[in-house]
mmCIF file with all atom_site columns, C-alpha atoms in Angstrom:
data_model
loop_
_atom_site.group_PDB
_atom_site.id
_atom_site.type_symbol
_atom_site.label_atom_id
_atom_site.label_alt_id
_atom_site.label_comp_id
_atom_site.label_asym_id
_atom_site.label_entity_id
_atom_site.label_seq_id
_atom_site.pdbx_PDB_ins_code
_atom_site.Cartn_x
_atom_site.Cartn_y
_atom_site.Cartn_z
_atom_site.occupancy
_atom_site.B_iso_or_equiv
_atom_site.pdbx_formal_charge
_atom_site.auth_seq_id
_atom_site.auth_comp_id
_atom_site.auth_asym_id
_atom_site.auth_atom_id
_atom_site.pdbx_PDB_model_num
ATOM 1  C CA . UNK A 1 1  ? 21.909 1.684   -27.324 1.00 0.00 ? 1  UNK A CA 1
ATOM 2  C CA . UNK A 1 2  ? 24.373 -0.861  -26.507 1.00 0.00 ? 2  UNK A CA 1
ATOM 3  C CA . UNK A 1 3  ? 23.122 -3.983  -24.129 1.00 0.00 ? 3  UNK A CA 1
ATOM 4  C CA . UNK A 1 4  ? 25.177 -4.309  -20.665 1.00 0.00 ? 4  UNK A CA 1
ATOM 5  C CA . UNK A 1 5  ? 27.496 -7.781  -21.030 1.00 0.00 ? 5  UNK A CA 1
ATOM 6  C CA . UNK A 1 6  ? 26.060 -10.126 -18.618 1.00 0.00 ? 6  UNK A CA 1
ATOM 7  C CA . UNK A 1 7  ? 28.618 -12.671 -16.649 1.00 0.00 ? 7  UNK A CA 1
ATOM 8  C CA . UNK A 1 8  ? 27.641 -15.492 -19.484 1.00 0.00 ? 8  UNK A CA 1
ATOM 9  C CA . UNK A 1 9  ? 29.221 -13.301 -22.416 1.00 0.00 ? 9  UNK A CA 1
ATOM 10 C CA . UNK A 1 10 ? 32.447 -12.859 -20.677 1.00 0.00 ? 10 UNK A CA 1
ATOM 11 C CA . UNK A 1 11 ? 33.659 -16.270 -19.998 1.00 0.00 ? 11 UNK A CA 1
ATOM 12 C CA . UNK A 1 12 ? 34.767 -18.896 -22.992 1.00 0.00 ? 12 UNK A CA 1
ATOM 13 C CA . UNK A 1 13 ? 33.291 -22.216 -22.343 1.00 0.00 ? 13 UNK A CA 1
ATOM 14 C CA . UNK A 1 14 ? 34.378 -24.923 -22.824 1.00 0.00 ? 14 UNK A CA 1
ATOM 15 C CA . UNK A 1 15 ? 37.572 -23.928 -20.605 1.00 0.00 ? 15 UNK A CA 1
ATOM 16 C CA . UNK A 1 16 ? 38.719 -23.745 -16.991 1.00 0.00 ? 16 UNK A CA 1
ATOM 17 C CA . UNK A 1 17 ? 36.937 -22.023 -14.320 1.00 0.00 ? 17 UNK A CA 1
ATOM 18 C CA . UNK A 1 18 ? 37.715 -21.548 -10.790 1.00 0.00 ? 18 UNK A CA 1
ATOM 19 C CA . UNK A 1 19 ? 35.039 -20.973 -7.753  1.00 0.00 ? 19 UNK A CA 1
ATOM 20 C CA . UNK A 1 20 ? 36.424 -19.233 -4.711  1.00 0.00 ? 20 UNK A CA 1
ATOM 21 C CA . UNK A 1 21 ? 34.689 -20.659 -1.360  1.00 0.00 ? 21 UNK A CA 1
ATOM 22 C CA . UNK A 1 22 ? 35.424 -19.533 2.205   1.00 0.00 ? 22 UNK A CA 1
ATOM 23 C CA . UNK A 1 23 ? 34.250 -22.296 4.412   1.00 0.00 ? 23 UNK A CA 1
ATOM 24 C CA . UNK A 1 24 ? 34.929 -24.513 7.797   1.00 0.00 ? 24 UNK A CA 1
ATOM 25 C CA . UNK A 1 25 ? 38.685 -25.486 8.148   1.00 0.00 ? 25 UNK A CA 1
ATOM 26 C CA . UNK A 1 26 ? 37.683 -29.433 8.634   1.00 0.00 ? 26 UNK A CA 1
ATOM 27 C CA . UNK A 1 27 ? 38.353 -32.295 6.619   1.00 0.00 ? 27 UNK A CA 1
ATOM 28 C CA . UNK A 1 28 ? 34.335 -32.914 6.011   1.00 0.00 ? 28 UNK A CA 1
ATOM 29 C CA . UNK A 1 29 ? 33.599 -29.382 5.232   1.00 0.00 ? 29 UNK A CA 1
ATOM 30 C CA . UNK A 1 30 ? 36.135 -30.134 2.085   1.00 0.00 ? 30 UNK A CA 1
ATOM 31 C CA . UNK A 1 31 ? 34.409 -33.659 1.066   1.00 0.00 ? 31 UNK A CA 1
ATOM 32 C CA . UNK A 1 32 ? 31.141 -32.012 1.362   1.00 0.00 ? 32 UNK A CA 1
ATOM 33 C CA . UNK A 1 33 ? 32.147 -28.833 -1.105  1.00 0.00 ? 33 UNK A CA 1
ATOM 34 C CA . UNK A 1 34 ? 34.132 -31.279 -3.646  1.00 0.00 ? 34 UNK A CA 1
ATOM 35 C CA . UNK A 1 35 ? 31.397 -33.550 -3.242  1.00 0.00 ? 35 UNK A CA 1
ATOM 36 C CA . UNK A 1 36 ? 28.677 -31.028 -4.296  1.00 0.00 ? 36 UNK A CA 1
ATOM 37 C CA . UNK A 1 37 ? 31.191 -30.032 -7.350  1.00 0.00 ? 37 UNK A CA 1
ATOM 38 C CA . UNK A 1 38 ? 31.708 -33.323 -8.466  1.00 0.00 ? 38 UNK A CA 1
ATOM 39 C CA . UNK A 1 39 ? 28.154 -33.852 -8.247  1.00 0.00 ? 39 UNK A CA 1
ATOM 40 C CA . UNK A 1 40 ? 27.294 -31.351 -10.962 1.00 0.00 ? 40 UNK A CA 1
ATOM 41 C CA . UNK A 1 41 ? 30.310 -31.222 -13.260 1.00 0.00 ? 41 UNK A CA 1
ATOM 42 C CA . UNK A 1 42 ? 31.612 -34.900 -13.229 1.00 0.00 ? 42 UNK A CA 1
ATOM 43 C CA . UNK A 1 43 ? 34.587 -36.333 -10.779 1.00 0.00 ? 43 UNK A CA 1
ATOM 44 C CA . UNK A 1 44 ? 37.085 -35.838 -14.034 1.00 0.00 ? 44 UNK A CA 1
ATOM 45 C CA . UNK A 1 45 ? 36.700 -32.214 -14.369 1.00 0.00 ? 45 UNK A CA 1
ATOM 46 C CA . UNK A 1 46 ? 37.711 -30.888 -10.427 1.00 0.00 ? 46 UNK A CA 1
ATOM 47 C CA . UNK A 1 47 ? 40.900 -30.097 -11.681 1.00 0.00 ? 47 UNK A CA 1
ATOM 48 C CA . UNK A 1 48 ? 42.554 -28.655 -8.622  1.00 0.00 ? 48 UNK A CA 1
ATOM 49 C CA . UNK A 1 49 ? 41.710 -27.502 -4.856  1.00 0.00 ? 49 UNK A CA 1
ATOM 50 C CA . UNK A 1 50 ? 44.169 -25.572 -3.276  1.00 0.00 ? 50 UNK A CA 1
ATOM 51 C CA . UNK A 1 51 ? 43.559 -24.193 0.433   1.00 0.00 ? 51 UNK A CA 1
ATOM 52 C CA . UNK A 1 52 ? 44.596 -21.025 2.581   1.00 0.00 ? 52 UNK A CA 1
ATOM 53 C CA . UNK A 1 53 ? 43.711 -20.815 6.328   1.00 0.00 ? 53 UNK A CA 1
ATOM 54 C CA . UNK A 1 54 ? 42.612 -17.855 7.816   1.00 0.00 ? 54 UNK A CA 1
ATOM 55 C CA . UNK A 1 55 ? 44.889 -15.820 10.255  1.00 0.00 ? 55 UNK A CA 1
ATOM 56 C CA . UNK A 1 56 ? 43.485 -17.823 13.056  1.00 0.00 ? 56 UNK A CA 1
ATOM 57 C CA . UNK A 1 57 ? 42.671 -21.111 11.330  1.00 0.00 ? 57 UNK A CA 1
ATOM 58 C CA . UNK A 1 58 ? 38.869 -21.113 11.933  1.00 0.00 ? 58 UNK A CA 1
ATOM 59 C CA . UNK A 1 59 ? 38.109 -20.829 8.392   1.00 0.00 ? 59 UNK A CA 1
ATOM 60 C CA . UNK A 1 60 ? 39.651 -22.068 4.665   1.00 0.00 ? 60 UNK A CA 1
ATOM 61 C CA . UNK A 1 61 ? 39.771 -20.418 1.512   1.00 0.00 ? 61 UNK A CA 1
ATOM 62 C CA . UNK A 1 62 ? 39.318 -22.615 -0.824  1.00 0.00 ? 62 UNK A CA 1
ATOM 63 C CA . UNK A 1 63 ? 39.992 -21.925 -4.756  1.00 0.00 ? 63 UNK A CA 1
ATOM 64 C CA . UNK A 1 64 ? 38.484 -25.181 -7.231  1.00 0.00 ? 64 UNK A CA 1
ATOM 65 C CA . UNK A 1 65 ? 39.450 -25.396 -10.643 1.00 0.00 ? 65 UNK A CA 1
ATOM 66 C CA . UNK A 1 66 ? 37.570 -27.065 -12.692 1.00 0.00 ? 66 UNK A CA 1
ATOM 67 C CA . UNK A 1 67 ? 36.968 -27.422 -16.307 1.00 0.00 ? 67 UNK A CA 1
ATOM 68 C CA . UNK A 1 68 ? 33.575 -26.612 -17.338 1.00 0.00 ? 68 UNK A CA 1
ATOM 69 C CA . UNK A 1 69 ? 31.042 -27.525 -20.837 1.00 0.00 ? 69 UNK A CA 1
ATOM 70 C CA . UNK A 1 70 ? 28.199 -25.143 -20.294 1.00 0.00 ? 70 UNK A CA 1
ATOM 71 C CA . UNK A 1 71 ? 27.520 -21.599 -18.264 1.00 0.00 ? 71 UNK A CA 1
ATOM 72 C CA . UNK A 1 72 ? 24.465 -23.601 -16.738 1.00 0.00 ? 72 UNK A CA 1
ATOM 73 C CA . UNK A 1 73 ? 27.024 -25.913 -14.907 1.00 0.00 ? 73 UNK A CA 1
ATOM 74 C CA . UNK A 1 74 ? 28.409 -22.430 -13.358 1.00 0.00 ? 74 UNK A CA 1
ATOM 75 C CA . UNK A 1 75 ? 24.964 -21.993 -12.544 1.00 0.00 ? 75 UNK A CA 1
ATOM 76 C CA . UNK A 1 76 ? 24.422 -25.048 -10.667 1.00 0.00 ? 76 UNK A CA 1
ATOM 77 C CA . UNK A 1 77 ? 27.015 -25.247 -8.421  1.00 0.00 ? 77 UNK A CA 1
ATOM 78 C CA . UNK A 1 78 ? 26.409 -21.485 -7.083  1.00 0.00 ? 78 UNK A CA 1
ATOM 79 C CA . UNK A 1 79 ? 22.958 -22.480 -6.437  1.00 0.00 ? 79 UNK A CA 1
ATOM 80 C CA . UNK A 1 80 ? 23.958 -25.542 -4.652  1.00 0.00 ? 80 UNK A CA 1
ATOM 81 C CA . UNK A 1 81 ? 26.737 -23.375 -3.012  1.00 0.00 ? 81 UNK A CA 1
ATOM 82 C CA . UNK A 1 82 ? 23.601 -21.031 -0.721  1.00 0.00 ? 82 UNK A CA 1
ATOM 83 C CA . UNK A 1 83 ? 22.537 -24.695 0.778   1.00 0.00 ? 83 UNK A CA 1
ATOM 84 C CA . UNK A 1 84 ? 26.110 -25.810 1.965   1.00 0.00 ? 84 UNK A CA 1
ATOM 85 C CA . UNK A 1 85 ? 26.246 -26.200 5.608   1.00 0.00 ? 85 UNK A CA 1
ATOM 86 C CA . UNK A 1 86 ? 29.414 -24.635 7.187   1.00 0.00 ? 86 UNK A CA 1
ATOM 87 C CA . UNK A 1 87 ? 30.072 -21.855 3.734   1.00 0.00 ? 87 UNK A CA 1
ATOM 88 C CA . UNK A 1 88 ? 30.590 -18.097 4.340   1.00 0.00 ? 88 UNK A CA 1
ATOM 89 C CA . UNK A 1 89 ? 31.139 -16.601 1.295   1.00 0.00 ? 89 UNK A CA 1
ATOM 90 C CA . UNK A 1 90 ? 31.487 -17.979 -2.363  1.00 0.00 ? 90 UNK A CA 1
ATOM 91 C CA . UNK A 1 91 ? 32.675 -16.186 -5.946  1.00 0.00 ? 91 UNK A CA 1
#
């Protein structure tokens, strides 16, 4: 029988990944969230955040591309992601 492919099978590292965050639409909700990044992967490898309000601006999609070494990093920053102040949903 044939093993299910878990989420570490599917995605060639090294390479670019991007996490999806919907947070707070304020200036220190972003520093915190590319702070936390940073603080895993490395300053050099947050590649790109790009941002989308919300219909009525209280919230801010947030897409980060970054360029990660190792499926634990992906690891890391989801964990970290549950204890961020001011996040409602990450993918």
């Amino acid at each position: 029988m044939n093993q299910p492919l878990k989420a570490k099978d599917l995605i060639e590292l090294p390479g670019t990944y991007e996490f999806k965050v919907i947070g707070e639409s304020s200036p220190e909700f972003l520093a915190k969230l590319s702070s936390l990044v940073e603080g895993i992967i490395g300053f050099k490898r947050l590649l790109q955040v790009t941002q989308r309000p919300s219909a009525k601006g209280k919230y801010i999609a947030y897409s980060l591309t970054t360029q990660i070494e190792v499926y634990e990093e992906i690891e890391k920053v989801y964990l970290s992601l549950k204890e961020l102040p001011g996040i409602k949903f990450y993918m």
